Structure formats: C-alpha cells, structure tokens
mmCIF file of C-alpha atoms and ligand atoms in Angstrom:
data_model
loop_
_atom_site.group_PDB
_atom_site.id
_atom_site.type_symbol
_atom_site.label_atom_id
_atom_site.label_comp_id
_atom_site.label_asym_id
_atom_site.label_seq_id
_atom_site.Cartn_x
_atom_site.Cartn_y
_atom_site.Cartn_z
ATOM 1 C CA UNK R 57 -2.888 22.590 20.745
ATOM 2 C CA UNK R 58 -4.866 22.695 24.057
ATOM 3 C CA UNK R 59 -7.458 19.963 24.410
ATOM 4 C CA UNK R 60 -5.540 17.502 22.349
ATOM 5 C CA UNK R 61 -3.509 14.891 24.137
ATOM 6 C CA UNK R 62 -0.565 13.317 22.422
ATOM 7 C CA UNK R 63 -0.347 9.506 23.426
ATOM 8 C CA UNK R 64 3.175 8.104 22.395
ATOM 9 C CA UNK R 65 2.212 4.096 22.213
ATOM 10 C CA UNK R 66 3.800 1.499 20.337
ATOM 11 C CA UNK R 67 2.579 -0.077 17.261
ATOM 12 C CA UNK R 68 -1.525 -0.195 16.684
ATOM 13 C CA UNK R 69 -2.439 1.174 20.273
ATOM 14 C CA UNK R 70 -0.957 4.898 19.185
ATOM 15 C CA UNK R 71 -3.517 5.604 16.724
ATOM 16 C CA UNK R 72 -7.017 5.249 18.582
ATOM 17 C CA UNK R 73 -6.649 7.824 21.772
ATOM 18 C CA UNK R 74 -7.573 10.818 21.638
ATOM 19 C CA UNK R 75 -7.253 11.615 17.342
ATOM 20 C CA UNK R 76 -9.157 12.276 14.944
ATOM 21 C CA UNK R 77 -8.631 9.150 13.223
ATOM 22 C CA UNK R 78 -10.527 6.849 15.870
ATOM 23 C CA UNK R 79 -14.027 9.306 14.639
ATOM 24 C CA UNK R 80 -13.856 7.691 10.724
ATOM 25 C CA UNK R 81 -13.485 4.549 9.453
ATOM 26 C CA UNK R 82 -9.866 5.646 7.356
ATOM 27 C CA UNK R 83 -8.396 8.770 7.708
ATOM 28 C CA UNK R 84 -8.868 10.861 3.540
ATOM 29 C CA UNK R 85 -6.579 13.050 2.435
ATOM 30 C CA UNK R 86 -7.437 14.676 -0.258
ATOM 31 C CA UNK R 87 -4.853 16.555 -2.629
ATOM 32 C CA UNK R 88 -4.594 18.242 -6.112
ATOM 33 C CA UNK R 89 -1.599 15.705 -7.428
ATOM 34 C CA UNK R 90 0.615 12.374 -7.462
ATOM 35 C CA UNK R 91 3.475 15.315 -6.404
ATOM 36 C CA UNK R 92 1.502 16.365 -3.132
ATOM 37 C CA UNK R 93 0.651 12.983 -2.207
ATOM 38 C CA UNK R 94 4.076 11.890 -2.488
ATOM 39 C CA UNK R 95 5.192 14.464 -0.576
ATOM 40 C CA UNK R 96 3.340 13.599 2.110
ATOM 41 C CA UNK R 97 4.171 10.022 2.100
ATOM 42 C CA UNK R 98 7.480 10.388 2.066
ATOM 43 C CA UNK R 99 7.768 12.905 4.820
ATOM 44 C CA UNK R 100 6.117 9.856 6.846
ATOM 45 C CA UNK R 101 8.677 7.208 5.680
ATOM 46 C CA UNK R 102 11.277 9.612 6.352
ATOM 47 C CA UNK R 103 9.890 10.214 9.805
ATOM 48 C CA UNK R 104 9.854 6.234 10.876
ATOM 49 C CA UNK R 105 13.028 5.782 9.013
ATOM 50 C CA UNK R 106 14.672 8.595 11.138
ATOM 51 C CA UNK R 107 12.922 6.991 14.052
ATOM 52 C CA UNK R 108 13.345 3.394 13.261
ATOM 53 C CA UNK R 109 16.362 3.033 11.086
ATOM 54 C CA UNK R 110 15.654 -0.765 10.536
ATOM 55 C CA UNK R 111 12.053 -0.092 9.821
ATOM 56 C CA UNK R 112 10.235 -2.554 7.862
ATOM 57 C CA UNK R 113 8.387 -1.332 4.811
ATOM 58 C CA UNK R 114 5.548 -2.956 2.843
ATOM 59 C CA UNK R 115 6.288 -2.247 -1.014
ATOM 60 C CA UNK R 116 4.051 -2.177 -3.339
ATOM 61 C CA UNK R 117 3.812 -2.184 -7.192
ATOM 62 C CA UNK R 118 1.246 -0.533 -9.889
ATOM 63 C CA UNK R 119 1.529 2.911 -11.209
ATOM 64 C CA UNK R 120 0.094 4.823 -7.616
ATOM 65 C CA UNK R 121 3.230 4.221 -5.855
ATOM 66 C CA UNK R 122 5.680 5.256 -8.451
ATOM 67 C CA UNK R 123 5.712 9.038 -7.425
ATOM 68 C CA UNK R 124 6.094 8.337 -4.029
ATOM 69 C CA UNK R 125 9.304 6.164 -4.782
ATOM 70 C CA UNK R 126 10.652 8.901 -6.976
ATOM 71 C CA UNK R 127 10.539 10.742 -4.111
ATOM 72 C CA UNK R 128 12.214 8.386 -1.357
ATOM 73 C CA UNK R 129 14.934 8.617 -4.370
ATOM 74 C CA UNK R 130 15.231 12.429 -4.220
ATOM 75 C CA UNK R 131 15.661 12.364 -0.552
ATOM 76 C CA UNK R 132 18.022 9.727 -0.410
ATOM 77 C CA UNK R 133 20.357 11.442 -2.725
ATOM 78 C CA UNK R 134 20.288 14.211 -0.884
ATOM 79 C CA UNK R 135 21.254 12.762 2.071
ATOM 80 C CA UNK R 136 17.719 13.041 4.220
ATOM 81 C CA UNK R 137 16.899 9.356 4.288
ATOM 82 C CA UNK R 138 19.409 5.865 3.957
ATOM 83 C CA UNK R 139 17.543 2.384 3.425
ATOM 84 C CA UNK R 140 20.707 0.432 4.554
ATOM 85 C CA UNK R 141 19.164 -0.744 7.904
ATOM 86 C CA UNK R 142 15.239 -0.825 6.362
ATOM 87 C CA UNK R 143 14.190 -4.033 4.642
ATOM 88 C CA UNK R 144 10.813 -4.505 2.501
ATOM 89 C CA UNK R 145 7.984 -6.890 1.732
ATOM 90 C CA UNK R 146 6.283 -6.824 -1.284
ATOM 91 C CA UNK R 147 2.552 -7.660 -1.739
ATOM 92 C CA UNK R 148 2.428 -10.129 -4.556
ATOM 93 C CA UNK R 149 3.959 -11.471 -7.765
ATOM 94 C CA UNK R 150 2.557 -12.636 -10.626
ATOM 95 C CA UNK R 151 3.076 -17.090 -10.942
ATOM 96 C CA UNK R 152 5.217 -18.071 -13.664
ATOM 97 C CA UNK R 153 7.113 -15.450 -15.142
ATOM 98 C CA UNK R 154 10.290 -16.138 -16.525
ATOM 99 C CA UNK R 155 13.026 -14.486 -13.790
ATOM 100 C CA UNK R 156 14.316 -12.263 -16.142
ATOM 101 C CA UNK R 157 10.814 -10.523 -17.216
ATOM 102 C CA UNK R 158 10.606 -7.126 -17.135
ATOM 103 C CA UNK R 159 6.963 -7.216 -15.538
ATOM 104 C CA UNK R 160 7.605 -9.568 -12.598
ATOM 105 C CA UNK R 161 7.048 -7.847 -10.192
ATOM 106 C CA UNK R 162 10.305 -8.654 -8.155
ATOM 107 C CA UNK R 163 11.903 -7.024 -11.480
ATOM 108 C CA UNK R 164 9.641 -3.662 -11.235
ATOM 109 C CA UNK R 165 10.215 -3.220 -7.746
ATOM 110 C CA UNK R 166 14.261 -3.664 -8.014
ATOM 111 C CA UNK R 167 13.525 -1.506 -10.960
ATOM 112 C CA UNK R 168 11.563 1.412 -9.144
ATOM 113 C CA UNK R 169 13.066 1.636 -6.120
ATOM 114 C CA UNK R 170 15.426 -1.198 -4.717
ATOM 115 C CA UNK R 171 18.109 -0.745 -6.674
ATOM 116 C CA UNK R 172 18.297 3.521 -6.556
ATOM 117 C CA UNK R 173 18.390 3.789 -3.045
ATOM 118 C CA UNK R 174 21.213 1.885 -0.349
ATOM 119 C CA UNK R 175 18.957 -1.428 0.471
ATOM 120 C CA UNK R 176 21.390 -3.892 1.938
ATOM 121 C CA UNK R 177 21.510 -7.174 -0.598
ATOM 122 C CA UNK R 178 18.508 -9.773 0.148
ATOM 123 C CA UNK R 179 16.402 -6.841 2.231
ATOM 124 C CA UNK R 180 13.722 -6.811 -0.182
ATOM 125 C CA UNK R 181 11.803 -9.436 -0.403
ATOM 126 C CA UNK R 182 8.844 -11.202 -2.455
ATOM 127 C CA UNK R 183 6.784 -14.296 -2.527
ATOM 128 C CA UNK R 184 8.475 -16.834 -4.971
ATOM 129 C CA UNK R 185 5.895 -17.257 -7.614
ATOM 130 C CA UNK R 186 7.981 -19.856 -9.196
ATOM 131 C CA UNK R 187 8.496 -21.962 -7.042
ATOM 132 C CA UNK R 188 7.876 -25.537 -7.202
ATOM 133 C CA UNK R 189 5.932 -25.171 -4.349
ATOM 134 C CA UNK R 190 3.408 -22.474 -4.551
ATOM 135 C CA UNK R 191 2.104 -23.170 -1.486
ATOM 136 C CA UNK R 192 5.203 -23.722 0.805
ATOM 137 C CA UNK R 193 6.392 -20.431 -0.899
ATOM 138 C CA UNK R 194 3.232 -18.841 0.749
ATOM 139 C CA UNK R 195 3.916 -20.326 4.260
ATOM 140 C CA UNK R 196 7.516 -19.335 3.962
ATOM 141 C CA UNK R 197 6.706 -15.663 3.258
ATOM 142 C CA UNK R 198 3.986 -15.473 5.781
ATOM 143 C CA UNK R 199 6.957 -16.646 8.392
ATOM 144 C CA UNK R 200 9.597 -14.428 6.691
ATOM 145 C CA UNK R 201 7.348 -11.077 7.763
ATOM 146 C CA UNK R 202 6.559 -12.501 11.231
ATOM 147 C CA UNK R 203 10.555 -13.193 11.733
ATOM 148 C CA UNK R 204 10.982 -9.503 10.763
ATOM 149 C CA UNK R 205 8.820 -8.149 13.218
ATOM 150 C CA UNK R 206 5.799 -7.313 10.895
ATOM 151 C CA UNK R 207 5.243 -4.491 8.362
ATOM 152 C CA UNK R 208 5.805 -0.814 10.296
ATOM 153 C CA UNK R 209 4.195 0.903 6.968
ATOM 154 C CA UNK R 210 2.734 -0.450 4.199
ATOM 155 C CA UNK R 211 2.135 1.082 0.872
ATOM 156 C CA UNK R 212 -0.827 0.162 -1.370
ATOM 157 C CA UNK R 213 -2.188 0.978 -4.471
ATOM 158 C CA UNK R 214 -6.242 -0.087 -5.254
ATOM 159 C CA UNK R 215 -7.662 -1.979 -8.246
ATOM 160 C CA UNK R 216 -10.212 -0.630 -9.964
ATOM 161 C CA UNK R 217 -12.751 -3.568 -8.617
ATOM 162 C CA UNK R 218 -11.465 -2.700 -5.245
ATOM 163 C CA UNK R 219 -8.655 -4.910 -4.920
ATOM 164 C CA UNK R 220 -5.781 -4.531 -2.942
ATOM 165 C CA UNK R 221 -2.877 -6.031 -3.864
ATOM 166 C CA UNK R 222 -4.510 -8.900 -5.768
ATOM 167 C CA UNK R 223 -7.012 -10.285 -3.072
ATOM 168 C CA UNK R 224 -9.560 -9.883 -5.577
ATOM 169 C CA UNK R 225 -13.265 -9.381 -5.004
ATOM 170 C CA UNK R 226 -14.804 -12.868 -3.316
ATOM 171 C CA UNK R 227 -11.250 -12.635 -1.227
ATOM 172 C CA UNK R 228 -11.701 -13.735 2.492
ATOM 173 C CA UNK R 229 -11.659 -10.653 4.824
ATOM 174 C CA UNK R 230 -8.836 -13.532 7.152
ATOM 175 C CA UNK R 231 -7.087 -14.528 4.288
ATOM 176 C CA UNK R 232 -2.967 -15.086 4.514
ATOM 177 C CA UNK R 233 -0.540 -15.504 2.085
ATOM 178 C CA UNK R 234 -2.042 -17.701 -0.939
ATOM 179 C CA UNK R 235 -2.134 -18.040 -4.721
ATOM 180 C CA UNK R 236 -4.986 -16.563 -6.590
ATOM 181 C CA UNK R 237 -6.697 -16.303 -10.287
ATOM 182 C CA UNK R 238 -7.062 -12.818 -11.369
ATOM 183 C CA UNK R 239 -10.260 -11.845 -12.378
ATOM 184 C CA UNK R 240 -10.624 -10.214 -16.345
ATOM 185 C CA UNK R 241 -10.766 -7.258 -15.110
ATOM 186 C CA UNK R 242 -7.532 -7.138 -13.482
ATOM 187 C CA UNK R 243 -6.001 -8.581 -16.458
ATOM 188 C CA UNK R 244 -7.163 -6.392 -18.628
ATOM 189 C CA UNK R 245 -6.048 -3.112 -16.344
ATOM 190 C CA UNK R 246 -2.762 -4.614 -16.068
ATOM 191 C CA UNK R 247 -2.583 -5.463 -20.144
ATOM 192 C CA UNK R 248 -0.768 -2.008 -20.572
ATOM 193 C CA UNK R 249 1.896 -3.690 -18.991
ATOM 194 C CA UNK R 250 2.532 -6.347 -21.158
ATOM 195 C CA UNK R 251 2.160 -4.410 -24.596
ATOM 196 C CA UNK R 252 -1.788 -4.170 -24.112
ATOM 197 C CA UNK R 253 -2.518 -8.164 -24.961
ATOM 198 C CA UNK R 254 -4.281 -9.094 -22.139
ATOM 199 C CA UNK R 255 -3.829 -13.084 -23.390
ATOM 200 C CA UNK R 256 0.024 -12.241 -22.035
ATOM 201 C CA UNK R 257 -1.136 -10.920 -18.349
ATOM 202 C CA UNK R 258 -0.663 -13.697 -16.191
ATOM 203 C CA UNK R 259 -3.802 -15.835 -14.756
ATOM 204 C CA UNK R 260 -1.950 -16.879 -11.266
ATOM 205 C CA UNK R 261 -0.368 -14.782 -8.376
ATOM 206 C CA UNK R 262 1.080 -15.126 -5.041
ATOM 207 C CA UNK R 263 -0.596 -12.157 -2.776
ATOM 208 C CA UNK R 264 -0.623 -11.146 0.686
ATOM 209 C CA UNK R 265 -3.884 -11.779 2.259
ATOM 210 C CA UNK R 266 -6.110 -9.130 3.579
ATOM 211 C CA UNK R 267 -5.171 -10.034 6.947
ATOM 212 C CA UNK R 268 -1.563 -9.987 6.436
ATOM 213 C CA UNK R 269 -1.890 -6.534 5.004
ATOM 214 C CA UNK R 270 -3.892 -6.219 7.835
ATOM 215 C CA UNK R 271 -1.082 -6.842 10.088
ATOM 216 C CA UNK R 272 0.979 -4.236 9.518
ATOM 217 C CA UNK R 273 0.871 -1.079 11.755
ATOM 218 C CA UNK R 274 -0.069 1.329 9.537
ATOM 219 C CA UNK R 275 -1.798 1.182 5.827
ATOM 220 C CA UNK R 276 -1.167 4.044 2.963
ATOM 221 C CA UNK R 277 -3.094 4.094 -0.003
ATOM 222 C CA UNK R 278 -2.493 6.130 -2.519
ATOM 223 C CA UNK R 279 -5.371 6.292 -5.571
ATOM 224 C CA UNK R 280 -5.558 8.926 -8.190
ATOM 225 C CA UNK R 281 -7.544 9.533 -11.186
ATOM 226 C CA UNK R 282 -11.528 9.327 -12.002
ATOM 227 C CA UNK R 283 -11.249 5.425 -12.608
ATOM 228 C CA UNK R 284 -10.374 4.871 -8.787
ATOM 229 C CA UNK R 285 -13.401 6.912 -8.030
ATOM 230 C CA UNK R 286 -15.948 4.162 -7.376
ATOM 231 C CA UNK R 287 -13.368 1.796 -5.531
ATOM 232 C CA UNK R 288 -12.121 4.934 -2.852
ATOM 233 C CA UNK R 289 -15.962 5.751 -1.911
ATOM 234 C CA UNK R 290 -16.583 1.902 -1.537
ATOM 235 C CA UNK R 291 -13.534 1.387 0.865
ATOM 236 C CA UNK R 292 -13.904 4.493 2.667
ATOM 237 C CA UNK R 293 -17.465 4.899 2.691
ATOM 238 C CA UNK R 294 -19.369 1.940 1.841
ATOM 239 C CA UNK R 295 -19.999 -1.078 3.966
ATOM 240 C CA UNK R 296 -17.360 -3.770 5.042
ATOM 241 C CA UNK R 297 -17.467 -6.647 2.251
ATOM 242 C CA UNK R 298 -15.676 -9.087 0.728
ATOM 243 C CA UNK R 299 -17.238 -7.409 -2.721
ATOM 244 C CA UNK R 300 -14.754 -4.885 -2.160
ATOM 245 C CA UNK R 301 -11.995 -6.011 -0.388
ATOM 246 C CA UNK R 302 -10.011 -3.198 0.341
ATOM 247 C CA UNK R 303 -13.011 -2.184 2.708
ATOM 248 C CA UNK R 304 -11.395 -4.274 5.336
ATOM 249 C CA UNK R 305 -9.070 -1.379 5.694
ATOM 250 C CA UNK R 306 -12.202 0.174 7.919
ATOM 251 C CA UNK R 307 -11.321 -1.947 10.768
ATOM 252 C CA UNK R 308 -7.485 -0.867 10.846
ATOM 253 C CA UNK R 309 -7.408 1.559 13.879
ATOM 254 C CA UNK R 310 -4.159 3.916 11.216
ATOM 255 C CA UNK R 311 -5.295 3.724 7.809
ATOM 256 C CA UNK R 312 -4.210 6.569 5.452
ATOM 257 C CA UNK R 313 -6.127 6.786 2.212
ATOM 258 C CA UNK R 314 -4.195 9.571 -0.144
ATOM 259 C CA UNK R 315 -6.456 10.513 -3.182
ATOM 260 C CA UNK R 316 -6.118 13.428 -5.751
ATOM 261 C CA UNK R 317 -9.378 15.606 -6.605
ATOM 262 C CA UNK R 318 -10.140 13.118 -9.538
ATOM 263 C CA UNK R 319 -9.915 10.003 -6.826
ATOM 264 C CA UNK R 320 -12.182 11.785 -4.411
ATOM 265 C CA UNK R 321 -14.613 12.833 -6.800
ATOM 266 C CA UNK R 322 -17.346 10.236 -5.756
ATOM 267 C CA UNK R 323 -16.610 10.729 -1.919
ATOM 268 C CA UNK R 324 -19.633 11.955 -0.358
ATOM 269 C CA UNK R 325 -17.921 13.687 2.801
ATOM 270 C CA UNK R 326 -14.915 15.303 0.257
ATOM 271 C CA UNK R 327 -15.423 18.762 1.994
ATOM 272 C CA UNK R 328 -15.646 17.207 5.884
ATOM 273 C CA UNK R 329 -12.151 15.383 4.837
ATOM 274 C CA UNK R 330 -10.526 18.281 3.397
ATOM 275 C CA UNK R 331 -11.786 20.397 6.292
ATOM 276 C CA UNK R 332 -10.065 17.802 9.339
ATOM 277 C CA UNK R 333 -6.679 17.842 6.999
ATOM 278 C CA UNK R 334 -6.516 21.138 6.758
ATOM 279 C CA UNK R 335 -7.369 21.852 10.259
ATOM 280 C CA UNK R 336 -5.343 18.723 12.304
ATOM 281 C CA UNK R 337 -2.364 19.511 14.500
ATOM 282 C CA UNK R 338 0.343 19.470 12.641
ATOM 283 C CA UNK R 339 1.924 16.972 15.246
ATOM 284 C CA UNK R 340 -0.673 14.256 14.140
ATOM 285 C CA UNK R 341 1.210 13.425 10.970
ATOM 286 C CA UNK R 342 -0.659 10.771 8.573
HETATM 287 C C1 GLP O 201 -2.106 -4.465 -9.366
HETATM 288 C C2 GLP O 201 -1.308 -4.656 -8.085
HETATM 289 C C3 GLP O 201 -1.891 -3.854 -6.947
HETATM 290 C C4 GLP O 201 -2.123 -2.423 -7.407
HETATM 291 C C5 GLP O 201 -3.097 -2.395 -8.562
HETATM 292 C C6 GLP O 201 -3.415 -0.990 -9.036
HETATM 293 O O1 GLP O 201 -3.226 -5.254 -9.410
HETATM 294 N N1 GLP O 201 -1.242 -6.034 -7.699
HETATM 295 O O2 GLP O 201 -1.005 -3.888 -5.845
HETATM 296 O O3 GLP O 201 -2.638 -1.666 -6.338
HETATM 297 O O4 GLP O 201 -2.502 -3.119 -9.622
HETATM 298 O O5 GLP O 201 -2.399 -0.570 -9.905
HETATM 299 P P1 GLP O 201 -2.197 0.931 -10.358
HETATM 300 O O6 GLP O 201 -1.579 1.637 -9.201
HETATM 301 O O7 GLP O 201 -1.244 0.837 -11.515
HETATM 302 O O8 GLP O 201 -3.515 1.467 -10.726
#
C-alpha cells in the first residue's frame, strides 16, 4: 500500500513506526464472536510460531481464552502449527490447592491446551503456589521468564473489576511476580468454578505483576460479553490507574484488545475501531 512503510524491527521497537497502532492507546478489534476472535489469534500464534519455532507464549486461564486454544488444537492436528520447540508461562495460580484439583490452574491449563497439542515435557510452566516458600517461588518464576528470553505473546483474559490476571484493583502499575488476596468480587466471578460456593474459591494467588505482563512483546486480550463492557472502555479508553489495572496496557507500544459486539458495547470510538480494522493493510497483522 503506497504511503505505508513496513519497518521489520525486533521485539517492542517494530510496533511504533509508521502504524496505526502508535495513533491509540491499544489497538480494538472488534468482532461478532469467540469463533472470529479466535481466528484471528491464532493466525498470529501461528505466524510467530512459523517464524519463531521456539517462541515463548504467555498462557492464560479463564473462560476468554478457551476458544482460542480450541483453535491452536484444530491447527495442530492438522498439521499447520507444532508446539514442540514453543514453551509457555502462565499468569497465576491460585495458593493452596491440593495438586490434584481440578481448578488449579496448572491443572486447567494442562487440561485446555498443554496436553492436546506436542509441548515438550516441563515447557509449560507456572508459579508454584504451594510452595513452602511463596515468595522464593515468585523470585524463581520472575528469573525462569527472564532465562527464557521473555514472553514473545501473551494471552489475557480481563476481570470484570479490570483485573488482569489477578493484579487486582489497588495493584502497583511496577509490580513483579507476588502473592495477592483476591478481592470478593473475583471470588465470586470465579465461584462457577468451584460448584458456585464462593467460601471454596481460594483467598491467595501467585500472579504476574503488571510489569511482568508488561514485559512481554506483545499483549492479546480477548473479552466478550456485556459484563466485560465497563472494564474494555476503562482500559482502552479511560485514564491510566491503578483502579483499573489492566489500563497499564495503554503504555505497551503492541497491545491487541479482541472484543465481540457485546464487549465493545460501552466503547465510545466502536465505529472509528471497526473502521481502521477493516481498512489496515492486510500486512499489519494484530
Ligand atoms: C481470572 C484469571 C484471569 C482472567 C479472569 C477472567 O481472574 N486469573 O487471568 O482473565 O479470571 O476470566 P474469564 O475469561 O473466565 O472471564
């Protein structure tokens, strides 16, 4: 397309010249369905995957992701995309769970995607949220990511109070690695996991700090439905605060923010968002 320069960089340099991204805060895409946002996201894991074959991927849990992972699935069983070089971070785990619970979240993520595609033994990896030390597990993790070269793409999901993985509102914008008490709200979104009694949800967690997420080259979040509404105009469109953590994502220079029509519903620039998507060169990807 003439005009538009393609800059090959490495790493967080690529996405600022000469896009469309470096004119908003985080780049909205806005689609009918969990299916067309998944498609899209995979197509990008795909790409870095073909690209980068030992690619490091951010995984995340909650109900947002679990499309896309269906679809990494698909594609790896037909052949498009192999995990055998890849290795993954998750973003938190829940302190004190017995190992074998269904709900840890080491569990759910062997569960939802580890285990159905051709990750090499050990390549996933979480924080230890029972360890004996909760706070040497932290330091350990932080340093296991570093030693890995960082995050090349990580997946999130959004709490309803606008927290990303569980750096809950009140979380510091330069926080790493650390345990933290989930507020009531969290527990009680997350009670449908363990049979709706929200007395079962654990209080504790090991998370990823914003600016660990923060670290990683580039961020997709996926949201969908009318109860993410408030929390995707606050982090796209509202002001940079701790009230709403996943705000921080404003000063990533490649932040993707996926949303169905029900997600997007509070957005006040829905139609400018849908316009750039629909009008970006192709070449630009997420
Ligand atoms: C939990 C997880 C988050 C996730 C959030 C939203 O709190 N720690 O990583 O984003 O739930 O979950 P869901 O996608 O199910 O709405």
């Amino acid at each position: 397309m003439s005009g538009w320069k393609r800059v090959r960089l490495d790493g967080r340099a690529r996405a600022w010249p000469g896009t469309e991204r470096e004119g908003r805060v985080v780049e909205v895409v806005i689609q009918h369905g969990a299916a067309d946002i998944a498609a899209l996201v995979a197509d990008e894991i795909e790409k870095l995957l073909a690209a980068k074959p030992d690619a490091v991927l951010g995984l995340a849990t909650g109900s947002s992701p679990l499309a896309v992972y269906d679809e990494l699935v698909r594609r790896h069983e037909a052949g498009r995309i192999s995990f055998a070089r890849a290795r993954g971070f998750m973003l938190d785990e829940y302190v004190g769970l017995p190992d074998d619970h269904p709900e840890r979240y080491r569990n759910v993520i062997e569960r939802e995607i580890a285990s159905r595609v051709d990750f090499a033994p050990g390549a996933v990896q979480g924080p230890d949220g029972n360890s004996d030390d909760l706070l040497g597990a932290c330091e350990d993790y932080e340093a296991a990511i570093a030693a890995a070269g960082g995050v090349d793409l990580q997946i999130l999901g959004i709490g309803t109070d606008g927290h990303i993985a569980f750096n809950e509102p009140g979380s510091s914008l330069a926080s790493r690695t650390r345990i933290k008490t989930l507020t009531s709200q969290t527990r009680t979104d997350n009670a449908r996991f363990f049979d709706g009694d929200v007395e079962r949800v654990p209080r504790h967690c090991l998370t990823q700090g914003l600016a660990t997420i923060m670290s990683a080259r580039h961020l997709v979040l996926i949201a969908t439905g009318t109860g993410k509404a408030e929390a995707v105009h606050q982090l796209t469109e509202g002001p940079v605060s701790a009230m709403w953590p996943a705000t921080v994502m404003q000063h990533h220079p490649h932040a993707t923010v996926l949303v169905d029509d029900a997600a997007a519903s509070r957005l006040q620039l829905g139609a400018y968002y849908r316009e750039v998507f629909a009008t970006k060169p192709a070449w630009q990807g997420l």
